Coordinates of C-alpha atoms and ligand atoms in Angstrom, one line a residue:
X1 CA -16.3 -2.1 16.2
X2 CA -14.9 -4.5 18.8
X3 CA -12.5 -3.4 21.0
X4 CA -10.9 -7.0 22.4
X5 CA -7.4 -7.3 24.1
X6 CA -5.3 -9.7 23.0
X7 CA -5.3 -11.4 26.7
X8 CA -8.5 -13.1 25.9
X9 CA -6.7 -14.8 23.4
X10 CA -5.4 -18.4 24.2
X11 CA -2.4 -17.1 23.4
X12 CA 1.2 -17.8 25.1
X13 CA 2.7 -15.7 27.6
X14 CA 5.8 -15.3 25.8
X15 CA 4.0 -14.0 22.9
X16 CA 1.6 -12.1 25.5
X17 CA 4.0 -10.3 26.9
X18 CA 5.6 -9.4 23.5
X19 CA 2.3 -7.3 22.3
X20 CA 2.7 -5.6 25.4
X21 CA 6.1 -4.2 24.5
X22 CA 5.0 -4.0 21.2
X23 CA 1.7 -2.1 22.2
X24 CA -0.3 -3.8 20.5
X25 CA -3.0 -3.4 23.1
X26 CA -6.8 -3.9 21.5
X27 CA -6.7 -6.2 17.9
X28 CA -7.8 -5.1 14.6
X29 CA -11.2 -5.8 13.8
X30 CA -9.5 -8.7 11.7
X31 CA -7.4 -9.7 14.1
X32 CA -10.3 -10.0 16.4
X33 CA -12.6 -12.2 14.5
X34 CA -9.9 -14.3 13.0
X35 CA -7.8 -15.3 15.7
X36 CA -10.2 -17.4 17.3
X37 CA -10.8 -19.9 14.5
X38 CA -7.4 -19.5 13.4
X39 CA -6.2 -20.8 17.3
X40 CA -8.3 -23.3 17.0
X41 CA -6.9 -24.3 13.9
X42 CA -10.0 -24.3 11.7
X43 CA -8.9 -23.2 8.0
X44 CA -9.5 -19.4 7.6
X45 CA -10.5 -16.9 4.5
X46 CA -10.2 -13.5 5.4
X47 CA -10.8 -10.5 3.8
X48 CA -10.0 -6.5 4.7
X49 CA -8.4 -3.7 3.3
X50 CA -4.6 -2.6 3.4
X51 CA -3.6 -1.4 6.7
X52 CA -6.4 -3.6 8.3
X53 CA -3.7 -5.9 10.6
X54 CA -3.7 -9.2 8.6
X55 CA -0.2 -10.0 9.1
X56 CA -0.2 -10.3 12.6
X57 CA -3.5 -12.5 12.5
X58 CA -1.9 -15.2 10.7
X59 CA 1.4 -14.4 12.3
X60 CA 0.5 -15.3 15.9
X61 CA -1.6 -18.4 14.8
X62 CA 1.5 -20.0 13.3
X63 CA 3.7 -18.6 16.0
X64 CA 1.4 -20.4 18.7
X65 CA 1.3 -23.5 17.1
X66 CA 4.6 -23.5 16.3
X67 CA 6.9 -26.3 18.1
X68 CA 10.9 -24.7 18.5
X69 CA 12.4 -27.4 19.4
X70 CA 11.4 -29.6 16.2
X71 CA 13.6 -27.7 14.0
X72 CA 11.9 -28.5 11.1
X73 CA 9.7 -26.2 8.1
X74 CA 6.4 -25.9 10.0
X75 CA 4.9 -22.2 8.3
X76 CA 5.1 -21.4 4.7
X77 CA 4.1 -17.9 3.8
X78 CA 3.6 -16.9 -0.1
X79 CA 3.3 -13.4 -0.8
X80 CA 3.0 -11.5 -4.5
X81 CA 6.4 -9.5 -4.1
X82 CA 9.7 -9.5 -2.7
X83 CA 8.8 -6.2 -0.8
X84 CA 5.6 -7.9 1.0
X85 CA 7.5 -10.7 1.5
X86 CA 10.6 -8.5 3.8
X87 CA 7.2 -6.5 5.0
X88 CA 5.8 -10.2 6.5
X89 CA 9.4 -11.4 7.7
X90 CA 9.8 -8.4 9.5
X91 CA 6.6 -8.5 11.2
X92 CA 6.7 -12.0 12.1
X93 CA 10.3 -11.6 14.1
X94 CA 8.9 -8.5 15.7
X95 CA 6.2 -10.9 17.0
X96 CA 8.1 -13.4 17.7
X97 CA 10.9 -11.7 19.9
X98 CA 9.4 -13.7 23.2
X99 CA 10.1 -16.8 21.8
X100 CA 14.3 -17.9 21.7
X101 CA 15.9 -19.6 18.5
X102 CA 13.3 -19.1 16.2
X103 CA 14.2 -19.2 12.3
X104 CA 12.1 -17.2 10.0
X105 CA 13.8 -17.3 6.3
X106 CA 12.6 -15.4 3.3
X107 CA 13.2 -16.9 0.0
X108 CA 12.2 -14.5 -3.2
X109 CA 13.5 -14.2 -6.9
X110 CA 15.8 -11.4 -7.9
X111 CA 18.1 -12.8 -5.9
X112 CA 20.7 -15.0 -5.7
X113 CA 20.5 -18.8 -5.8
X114 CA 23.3 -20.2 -4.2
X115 CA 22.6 -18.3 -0.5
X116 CA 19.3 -19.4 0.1
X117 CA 20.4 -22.7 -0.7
X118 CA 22.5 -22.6 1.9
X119 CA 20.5 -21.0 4.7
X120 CA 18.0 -24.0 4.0
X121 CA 20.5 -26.6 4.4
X122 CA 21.0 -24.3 7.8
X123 CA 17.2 -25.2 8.5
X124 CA 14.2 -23.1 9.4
X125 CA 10.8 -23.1 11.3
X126 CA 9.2 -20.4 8.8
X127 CA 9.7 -19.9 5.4
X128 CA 8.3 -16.5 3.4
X129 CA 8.3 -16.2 -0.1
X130 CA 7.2 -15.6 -3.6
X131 CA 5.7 -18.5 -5.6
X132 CA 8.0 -18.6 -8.0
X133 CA 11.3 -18.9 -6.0
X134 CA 9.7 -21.1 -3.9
X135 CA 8.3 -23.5 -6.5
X136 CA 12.4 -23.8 -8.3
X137 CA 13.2 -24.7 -4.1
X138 CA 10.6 -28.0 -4.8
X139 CA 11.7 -28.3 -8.5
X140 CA 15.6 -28.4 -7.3
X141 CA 14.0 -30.1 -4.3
X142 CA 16.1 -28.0 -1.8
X143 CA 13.3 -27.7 0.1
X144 CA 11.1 -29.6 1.5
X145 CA 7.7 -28.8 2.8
X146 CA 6.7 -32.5 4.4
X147 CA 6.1 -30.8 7.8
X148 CA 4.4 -28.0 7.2
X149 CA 1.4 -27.5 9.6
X150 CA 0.2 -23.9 8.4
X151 CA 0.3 -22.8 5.1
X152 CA -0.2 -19.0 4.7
X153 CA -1.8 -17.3 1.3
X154 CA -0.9 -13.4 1.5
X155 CA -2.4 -10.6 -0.6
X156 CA -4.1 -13.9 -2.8
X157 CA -5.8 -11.4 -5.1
X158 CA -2.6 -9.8 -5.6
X159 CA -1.0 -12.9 -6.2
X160 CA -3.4 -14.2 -8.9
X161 CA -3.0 -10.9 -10.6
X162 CA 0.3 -11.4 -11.4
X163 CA -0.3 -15.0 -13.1
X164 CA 1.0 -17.2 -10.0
X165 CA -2.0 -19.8 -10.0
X166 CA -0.5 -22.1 -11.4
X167 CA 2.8 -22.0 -9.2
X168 CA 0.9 -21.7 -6.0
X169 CA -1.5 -25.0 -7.1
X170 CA 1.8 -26.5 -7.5
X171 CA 3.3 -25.6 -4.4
X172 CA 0.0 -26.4 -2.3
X173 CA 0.4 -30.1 -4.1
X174 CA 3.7 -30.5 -2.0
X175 CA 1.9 -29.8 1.6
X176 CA 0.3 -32.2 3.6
X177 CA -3.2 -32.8 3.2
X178 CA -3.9 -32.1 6.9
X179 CA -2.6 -28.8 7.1
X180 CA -4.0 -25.7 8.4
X181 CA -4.8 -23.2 5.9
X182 CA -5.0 -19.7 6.0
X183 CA -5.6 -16.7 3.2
X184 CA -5.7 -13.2 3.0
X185 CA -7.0 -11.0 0.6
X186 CA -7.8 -7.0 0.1
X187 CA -10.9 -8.3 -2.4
X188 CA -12.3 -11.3 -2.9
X189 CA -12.6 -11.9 -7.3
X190 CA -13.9 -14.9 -8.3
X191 CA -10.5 -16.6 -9.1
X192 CA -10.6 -16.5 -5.4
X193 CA -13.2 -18.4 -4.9
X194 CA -12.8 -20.9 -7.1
X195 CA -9.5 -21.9 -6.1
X196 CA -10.7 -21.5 -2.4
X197 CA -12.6 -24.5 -2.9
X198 CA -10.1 -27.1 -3.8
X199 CA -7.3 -25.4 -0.8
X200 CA -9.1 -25.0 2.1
X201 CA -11.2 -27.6 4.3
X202 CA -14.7 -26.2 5.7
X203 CA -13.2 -22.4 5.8
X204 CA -14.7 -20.0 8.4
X205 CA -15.3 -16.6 5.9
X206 CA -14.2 -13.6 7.7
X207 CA -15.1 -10.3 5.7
X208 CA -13.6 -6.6 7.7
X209 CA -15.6 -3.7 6.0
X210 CA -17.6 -4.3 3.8
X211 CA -19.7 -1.8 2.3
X212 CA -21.5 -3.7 -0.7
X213 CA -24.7 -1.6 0.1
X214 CA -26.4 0.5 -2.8
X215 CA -24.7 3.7 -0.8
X216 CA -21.5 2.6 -2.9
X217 CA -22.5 3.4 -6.2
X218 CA -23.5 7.3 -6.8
X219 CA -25.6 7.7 -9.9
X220 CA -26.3 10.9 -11.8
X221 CA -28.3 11.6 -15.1
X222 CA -27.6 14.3 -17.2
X223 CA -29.6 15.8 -20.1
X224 CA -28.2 16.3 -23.6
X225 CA -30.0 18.4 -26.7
X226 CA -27.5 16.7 -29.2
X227 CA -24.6 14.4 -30.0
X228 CA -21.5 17.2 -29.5
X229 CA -23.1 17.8 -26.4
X230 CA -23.0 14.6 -25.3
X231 CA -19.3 14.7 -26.2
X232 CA -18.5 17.1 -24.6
X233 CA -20.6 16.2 -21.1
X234 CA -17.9 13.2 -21.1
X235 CA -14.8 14.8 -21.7
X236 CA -16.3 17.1 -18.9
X237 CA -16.8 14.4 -16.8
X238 CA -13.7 13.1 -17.3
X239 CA -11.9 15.5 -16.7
X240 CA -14.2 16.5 -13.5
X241 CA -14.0 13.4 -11.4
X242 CA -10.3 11.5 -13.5
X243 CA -11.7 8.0 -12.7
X244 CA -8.4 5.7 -12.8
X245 CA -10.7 3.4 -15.0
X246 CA -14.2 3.5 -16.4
X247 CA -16.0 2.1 -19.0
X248 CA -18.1 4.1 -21.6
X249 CA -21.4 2.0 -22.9
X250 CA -22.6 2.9 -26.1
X251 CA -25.3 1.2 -28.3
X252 CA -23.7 0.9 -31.3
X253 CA -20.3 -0.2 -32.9
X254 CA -20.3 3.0 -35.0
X255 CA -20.3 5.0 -31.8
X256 CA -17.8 2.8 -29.8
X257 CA -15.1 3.6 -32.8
X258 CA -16.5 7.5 -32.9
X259 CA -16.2 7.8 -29.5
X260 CA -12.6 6.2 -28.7
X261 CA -11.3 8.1 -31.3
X262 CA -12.5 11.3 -30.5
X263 CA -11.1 10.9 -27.0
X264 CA -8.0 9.8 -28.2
X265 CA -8.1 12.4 -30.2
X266 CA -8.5 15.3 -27.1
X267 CA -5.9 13.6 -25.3
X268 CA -7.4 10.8 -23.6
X269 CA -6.2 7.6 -24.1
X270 CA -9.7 5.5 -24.8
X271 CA -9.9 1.6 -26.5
X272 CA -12.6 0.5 -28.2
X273 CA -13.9 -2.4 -27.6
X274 CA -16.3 -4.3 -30.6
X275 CA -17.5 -7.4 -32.0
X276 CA -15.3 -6.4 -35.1
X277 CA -11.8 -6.6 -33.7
X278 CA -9.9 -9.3 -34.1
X279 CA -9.3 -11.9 -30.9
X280 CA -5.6 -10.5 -30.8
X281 CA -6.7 -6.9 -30.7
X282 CA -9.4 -7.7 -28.5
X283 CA -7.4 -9.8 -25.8
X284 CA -4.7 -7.1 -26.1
X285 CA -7.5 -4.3 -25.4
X286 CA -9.1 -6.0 -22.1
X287 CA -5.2 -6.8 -20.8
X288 CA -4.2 -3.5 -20.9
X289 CA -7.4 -2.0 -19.4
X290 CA -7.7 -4.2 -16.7
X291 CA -3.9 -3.9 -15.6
X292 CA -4.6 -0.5 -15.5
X293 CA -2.3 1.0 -18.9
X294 CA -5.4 2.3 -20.4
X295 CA -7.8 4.5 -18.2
X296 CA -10.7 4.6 -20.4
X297 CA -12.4 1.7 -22.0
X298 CA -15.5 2.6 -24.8
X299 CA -17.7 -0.9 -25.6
X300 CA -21.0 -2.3 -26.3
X301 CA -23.2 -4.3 -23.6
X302 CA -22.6 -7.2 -26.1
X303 CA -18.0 -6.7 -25.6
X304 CA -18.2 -6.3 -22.7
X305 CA -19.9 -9.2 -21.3
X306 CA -16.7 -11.1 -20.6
X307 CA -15.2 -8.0 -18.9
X308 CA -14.2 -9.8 -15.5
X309 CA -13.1 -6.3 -13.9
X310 CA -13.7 -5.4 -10.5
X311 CA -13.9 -2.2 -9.2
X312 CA -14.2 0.1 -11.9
X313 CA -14.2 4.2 -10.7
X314 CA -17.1 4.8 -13.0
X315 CA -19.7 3.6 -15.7
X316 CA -20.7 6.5 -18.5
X317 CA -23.5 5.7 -20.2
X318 CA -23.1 7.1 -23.2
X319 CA -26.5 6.5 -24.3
X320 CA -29.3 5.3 -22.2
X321 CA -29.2 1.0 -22.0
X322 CA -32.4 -0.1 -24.1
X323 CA -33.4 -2.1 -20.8
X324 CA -33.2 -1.1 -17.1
X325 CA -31.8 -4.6 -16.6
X326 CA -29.3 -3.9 -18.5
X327 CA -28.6 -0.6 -17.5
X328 CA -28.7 -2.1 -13.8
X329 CA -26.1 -4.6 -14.9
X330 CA -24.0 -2.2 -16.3
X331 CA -23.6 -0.1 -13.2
X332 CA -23.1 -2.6 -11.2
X333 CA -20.0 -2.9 -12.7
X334 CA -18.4 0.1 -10.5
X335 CA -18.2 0.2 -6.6
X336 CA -17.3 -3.3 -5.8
X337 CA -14.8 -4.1 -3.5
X338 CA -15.8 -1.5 -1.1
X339 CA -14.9 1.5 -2.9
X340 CA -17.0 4.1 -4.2
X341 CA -18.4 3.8 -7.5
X342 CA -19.6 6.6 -9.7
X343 CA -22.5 6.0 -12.7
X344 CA -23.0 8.5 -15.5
X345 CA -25.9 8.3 -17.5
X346 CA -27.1 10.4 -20.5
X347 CA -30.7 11.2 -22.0
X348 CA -32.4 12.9 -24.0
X349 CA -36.1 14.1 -24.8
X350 CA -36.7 11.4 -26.5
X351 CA -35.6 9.0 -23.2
X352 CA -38.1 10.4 -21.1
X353 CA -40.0 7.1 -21.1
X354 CA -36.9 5.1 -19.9
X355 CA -36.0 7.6 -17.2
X356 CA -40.0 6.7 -15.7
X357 CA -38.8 3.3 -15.8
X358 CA -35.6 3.6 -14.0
X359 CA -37.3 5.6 -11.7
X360 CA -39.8 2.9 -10.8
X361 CA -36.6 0.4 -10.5
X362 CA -34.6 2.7 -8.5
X363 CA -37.9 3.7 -6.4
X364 CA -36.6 7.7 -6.5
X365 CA -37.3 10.8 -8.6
X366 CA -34.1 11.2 -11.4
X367 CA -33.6 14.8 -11.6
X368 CA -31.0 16.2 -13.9
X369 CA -27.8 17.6 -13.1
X370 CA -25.4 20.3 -14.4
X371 CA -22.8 19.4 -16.0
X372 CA -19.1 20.7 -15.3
X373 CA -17.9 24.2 -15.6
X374 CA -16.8 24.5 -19.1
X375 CA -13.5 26.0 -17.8
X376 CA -12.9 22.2 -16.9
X377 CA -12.0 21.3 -20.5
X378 CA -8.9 23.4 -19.7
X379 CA -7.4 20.4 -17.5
X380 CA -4.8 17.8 -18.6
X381 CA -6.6 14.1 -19.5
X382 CA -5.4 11.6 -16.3
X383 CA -2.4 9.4 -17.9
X384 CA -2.7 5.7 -17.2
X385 CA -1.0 4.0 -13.8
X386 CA 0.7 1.6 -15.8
X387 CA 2.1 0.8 -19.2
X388 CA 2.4 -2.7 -20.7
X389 CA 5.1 -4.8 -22.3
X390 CA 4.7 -7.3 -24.3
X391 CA 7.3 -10.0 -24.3
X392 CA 7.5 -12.1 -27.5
X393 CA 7.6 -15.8 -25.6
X394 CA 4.9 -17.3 -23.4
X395 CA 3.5 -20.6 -22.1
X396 CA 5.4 -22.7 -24.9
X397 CA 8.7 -21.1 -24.3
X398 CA 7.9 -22.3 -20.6
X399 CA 7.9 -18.5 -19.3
X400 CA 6.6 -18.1 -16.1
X401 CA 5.3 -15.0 -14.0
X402 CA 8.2 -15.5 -11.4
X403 CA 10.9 -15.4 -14.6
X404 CA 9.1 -11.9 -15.8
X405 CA 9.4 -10.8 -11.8
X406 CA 13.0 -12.1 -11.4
X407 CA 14.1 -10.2 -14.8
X408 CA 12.4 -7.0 -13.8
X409 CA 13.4 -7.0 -10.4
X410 CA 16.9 -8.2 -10.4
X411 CA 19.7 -6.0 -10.0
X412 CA 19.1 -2.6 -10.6
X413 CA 16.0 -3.2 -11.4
X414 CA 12.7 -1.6 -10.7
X415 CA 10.8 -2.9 -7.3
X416 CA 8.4 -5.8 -7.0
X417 CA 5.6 -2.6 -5.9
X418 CA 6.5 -1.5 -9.3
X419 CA 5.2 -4.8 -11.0
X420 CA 1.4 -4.9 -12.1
X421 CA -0.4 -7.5 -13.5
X422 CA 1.3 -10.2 -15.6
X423 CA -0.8 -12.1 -17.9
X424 CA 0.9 -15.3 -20.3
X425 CA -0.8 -16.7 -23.3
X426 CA 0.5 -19.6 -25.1
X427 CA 2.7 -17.0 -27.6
X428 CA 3.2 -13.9 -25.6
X429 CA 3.5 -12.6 -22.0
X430 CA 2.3 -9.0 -20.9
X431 CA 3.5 -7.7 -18.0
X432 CA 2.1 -4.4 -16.9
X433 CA 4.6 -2.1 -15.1
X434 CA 4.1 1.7 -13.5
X435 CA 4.6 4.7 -15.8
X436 CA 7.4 6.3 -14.1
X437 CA 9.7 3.5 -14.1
X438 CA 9.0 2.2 -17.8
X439 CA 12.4 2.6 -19.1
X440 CA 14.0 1.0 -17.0
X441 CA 11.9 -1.9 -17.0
X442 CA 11.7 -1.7 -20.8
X443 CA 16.1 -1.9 -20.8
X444 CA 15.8 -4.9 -17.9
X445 CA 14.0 -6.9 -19.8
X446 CA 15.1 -6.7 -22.9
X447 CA 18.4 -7.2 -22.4
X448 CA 18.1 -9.7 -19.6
X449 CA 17.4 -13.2 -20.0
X450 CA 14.2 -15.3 -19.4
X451 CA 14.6 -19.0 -19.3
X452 CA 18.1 -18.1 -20.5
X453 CA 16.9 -16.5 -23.7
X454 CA 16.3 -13.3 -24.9
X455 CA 13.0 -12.3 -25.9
X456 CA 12.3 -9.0 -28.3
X457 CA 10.0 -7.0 -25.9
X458 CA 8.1 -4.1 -26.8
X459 CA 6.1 -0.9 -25.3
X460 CA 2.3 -1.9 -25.6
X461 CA 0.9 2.1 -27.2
X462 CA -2.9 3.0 -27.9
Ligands
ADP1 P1 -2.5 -5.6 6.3 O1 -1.7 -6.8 6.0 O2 -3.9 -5.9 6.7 O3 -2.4 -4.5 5.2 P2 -0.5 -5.1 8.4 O4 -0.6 -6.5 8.9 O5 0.6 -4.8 7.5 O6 -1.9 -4.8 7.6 O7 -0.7 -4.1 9.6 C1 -0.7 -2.7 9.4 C2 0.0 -2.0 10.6 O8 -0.7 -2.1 11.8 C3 1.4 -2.6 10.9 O9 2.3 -1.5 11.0 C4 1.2 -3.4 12.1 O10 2.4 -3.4 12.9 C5 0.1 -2.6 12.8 N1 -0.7 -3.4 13.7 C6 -1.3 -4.6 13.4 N2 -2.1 -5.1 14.4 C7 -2.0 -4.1 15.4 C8 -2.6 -4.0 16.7 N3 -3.4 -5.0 17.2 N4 -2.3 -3.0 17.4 C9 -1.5 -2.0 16.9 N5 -0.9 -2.0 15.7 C10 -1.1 -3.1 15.0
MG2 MG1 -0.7 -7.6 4.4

């Protein structure tokens, strides 16, 4: 842990003196191996956890370089929501108190046009916003971002979740080339990455707690004398530990089926997930698992080799993986992104060999445990975070994720926290949205307007 004081900083005294009031004393851990490359304008990828102090690490970059007299857009700041957006604003003035005249504007969706059109005309130093408002700014070309100096990406991985890829490639486009660039991310996917690459100039990688060490994933074998005790050691587990998403591995497609319809049928809600479903059933069944309306995803190794899901709370291994390498590469599939990760694995006499094996691989002795009370089976199966909708328009209606945000978040609506992942094929869009505010959602955007049109929408169930 670093403990460095923000006066080490080449900072301005007018901002100096601000933290002071402000008592920000000792930066972050992020702050304090950021700042330095960020002040010296280098491009910057930077990645900690919520709460970690990543706004005011890009904040008082831009704010230093920032000329006030040259009254002109020099910041642009994209966040996923409306809410982070206000969050970053807010920050940003705070921050910027020492310094007289400065303009921060926020420009989001759900919100009226004709406002923001005229606070730009007003001008401004530092514009936050969502991609999608932003990018109908460029397209109605009432705004214009020829003097940006420091481009900001905010809560990326957030950002690609809900679809906005395309948008922010679009927006980037309309920067200068010899701009600084700066982005900030909880986890670090390999959308990330890839579009890292063609942003950002030589970045510096800055990475705040990470724990990608074997600790992360917790592994424990149980032993089964038959097939209804292996059911029942999952629905134990389940409802033991309530991971908020896992994946169960069987060997076969006749135990994938048995086995998501048996938890469905105690309450769970499971998919399946084959070589025999169709490609809509299929897409439909890895969207709603990885935006989180489905807690509980049952597959072969062969499904779910395209699964591109990070962070999974646990891996059940319904029955032992023929290979260790496979078995190695299926737990591996839970505590990424610093979290905790739980594997479950099942055997039986007749497994004993591969149990040697894995204990040669994982160089320590596998001892069994005990399963659950049974008094466990008593509790309540953990509902889903989310639910999904499906919209019936996509790419070739021209629907984009900023539309599905603006119609959901609108007046009355529910809040941009509220939003999950959106995802938009070439006939359909599916937005994921939390449980408790589904109705209202469900009524928002069925009787609102996307692209000026209304689209039948419906509830996505198991
Ligand atoms: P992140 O974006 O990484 O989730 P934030 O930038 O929102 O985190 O910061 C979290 C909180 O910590 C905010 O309330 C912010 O005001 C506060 N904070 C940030 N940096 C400092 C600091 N150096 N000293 C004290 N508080 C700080
Ligand atoms: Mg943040």
């Amino acid at each position: 842990m670093c403990q460095l004081s923000f006066n080490q900083l080449a900072l301005n005294s007018a901002l100096l003196h601000n933290l002071q009031s402000l008592n920000y004393t000792q930066m972050t851990e992020i702050q304090a191996q950021s700042l330095p490359p960020i002040l010296a304008g280098k491009d910057v990828i930077a990645q900690g956890k919520t709460g970690s102090g990543k706004t005011a690490a890009f904040a008082l970059g831009l704010l230093q370089k920032l000329n006030v007299k040259r009254f002109r857009i020099q910041s642009l700041i994209l966040c996923p929501t409306r809410e982070l957006a206000d969050q970053v604003s807010t920050e940003i003035r705070r921050l910027a108190r020492g310094i007289h005249n400065i303009k921060v504007l926020t420009l989001c969706g759900g919100v009226p046009f004709g406002p923001q059109i005229g606070s730009l005309e007003h001008g401004a130093h530092i514009i936050v916003g969502t991609p999608g408002r932003i990018q109908d700014h460029l397209r109605k070309q009432t705004l214009n971002l020829d003097n940006v100096t420091t481009l900001v990406l905010d809560e990326a991985d957030r950002m690609l979740d809900m679809g906005f890829v395309d948008a922010i490639e679009d927006i980037i486009e309309q920067t200068p080339k010899s701009r600084q660039t700066l982005l900030f991310s909880a986890t670090f996917p390999s959308q990330i990455q890839n579009i890292s690459q063609h942003i950002l100039n030589e970045p510096i990688f800055i990475k705040v707690d990470a724990m990608h060490d074997n600790n992360t994933i917790s592994q424990y074998f149980y032993k089964i004398s038959n097939n209804e005790q292996r059911m029942i050691a999952l629905r134990l587990l389940l409802l033991q530990y309530q991971p908020t998403s896992s994946v169960v591995f069987c060997n076969t497609k006749r135990e994938v089926q048995e086995v998501a319809d048996e938890l469905n049928n105690r309450g769970f809600s499971a998919l399946a997930l084959h070589g025999d479903l169709d490609q809509k059933d299929r897409d439909q069944a890895l969207i709603r698992f990885a935006n989180h309306s489905c807690c509980i995803l049952v597959a072969t190794d062969v499904a779910a080799r395209g699964l591109d899901i990070e962070n999974l709370s646990a891996v059940f291994n319904y029955n032992l993986a023929h290979d260790q390498e496979v078995h190695v590469h299926r737990i591996g599939r839970t505590g990424r992104a610093g979290s905790k990760g739980m594997a479950f694995s099942f055997y039986s006499t007749k497994d004993e060999h591969r149990i040697h094996l894995l204990e040669d691989i994982l160089e320590r002795n596998i001892q069994a445990q005990d399963l659950p009370d049974a008094s466990v089976l008593e509790r309540q199966p953990l509902q889903s975070l989310m639910i999904t909708l499906r919209i019936e328009g996509g790419k070739k209606q021209k629907i984009r994720p900023g539309d599905i945000v603006g119609a959901l978040t609108g007046d009355d609506g529910i809040s941009g926290d509220e939003v999950g992942k959106i995802q938009i094929s070439p006939n359909w869009a599916y937005v994921a949205v939390q449980r408790q505010c589904i109705k209202k959602a469900f009524s928002k955007l069925s009787t609102g307007l996307l692209k000026g049109r209304k689209y039948r929408v419906m509830v996505v169930r198991g």
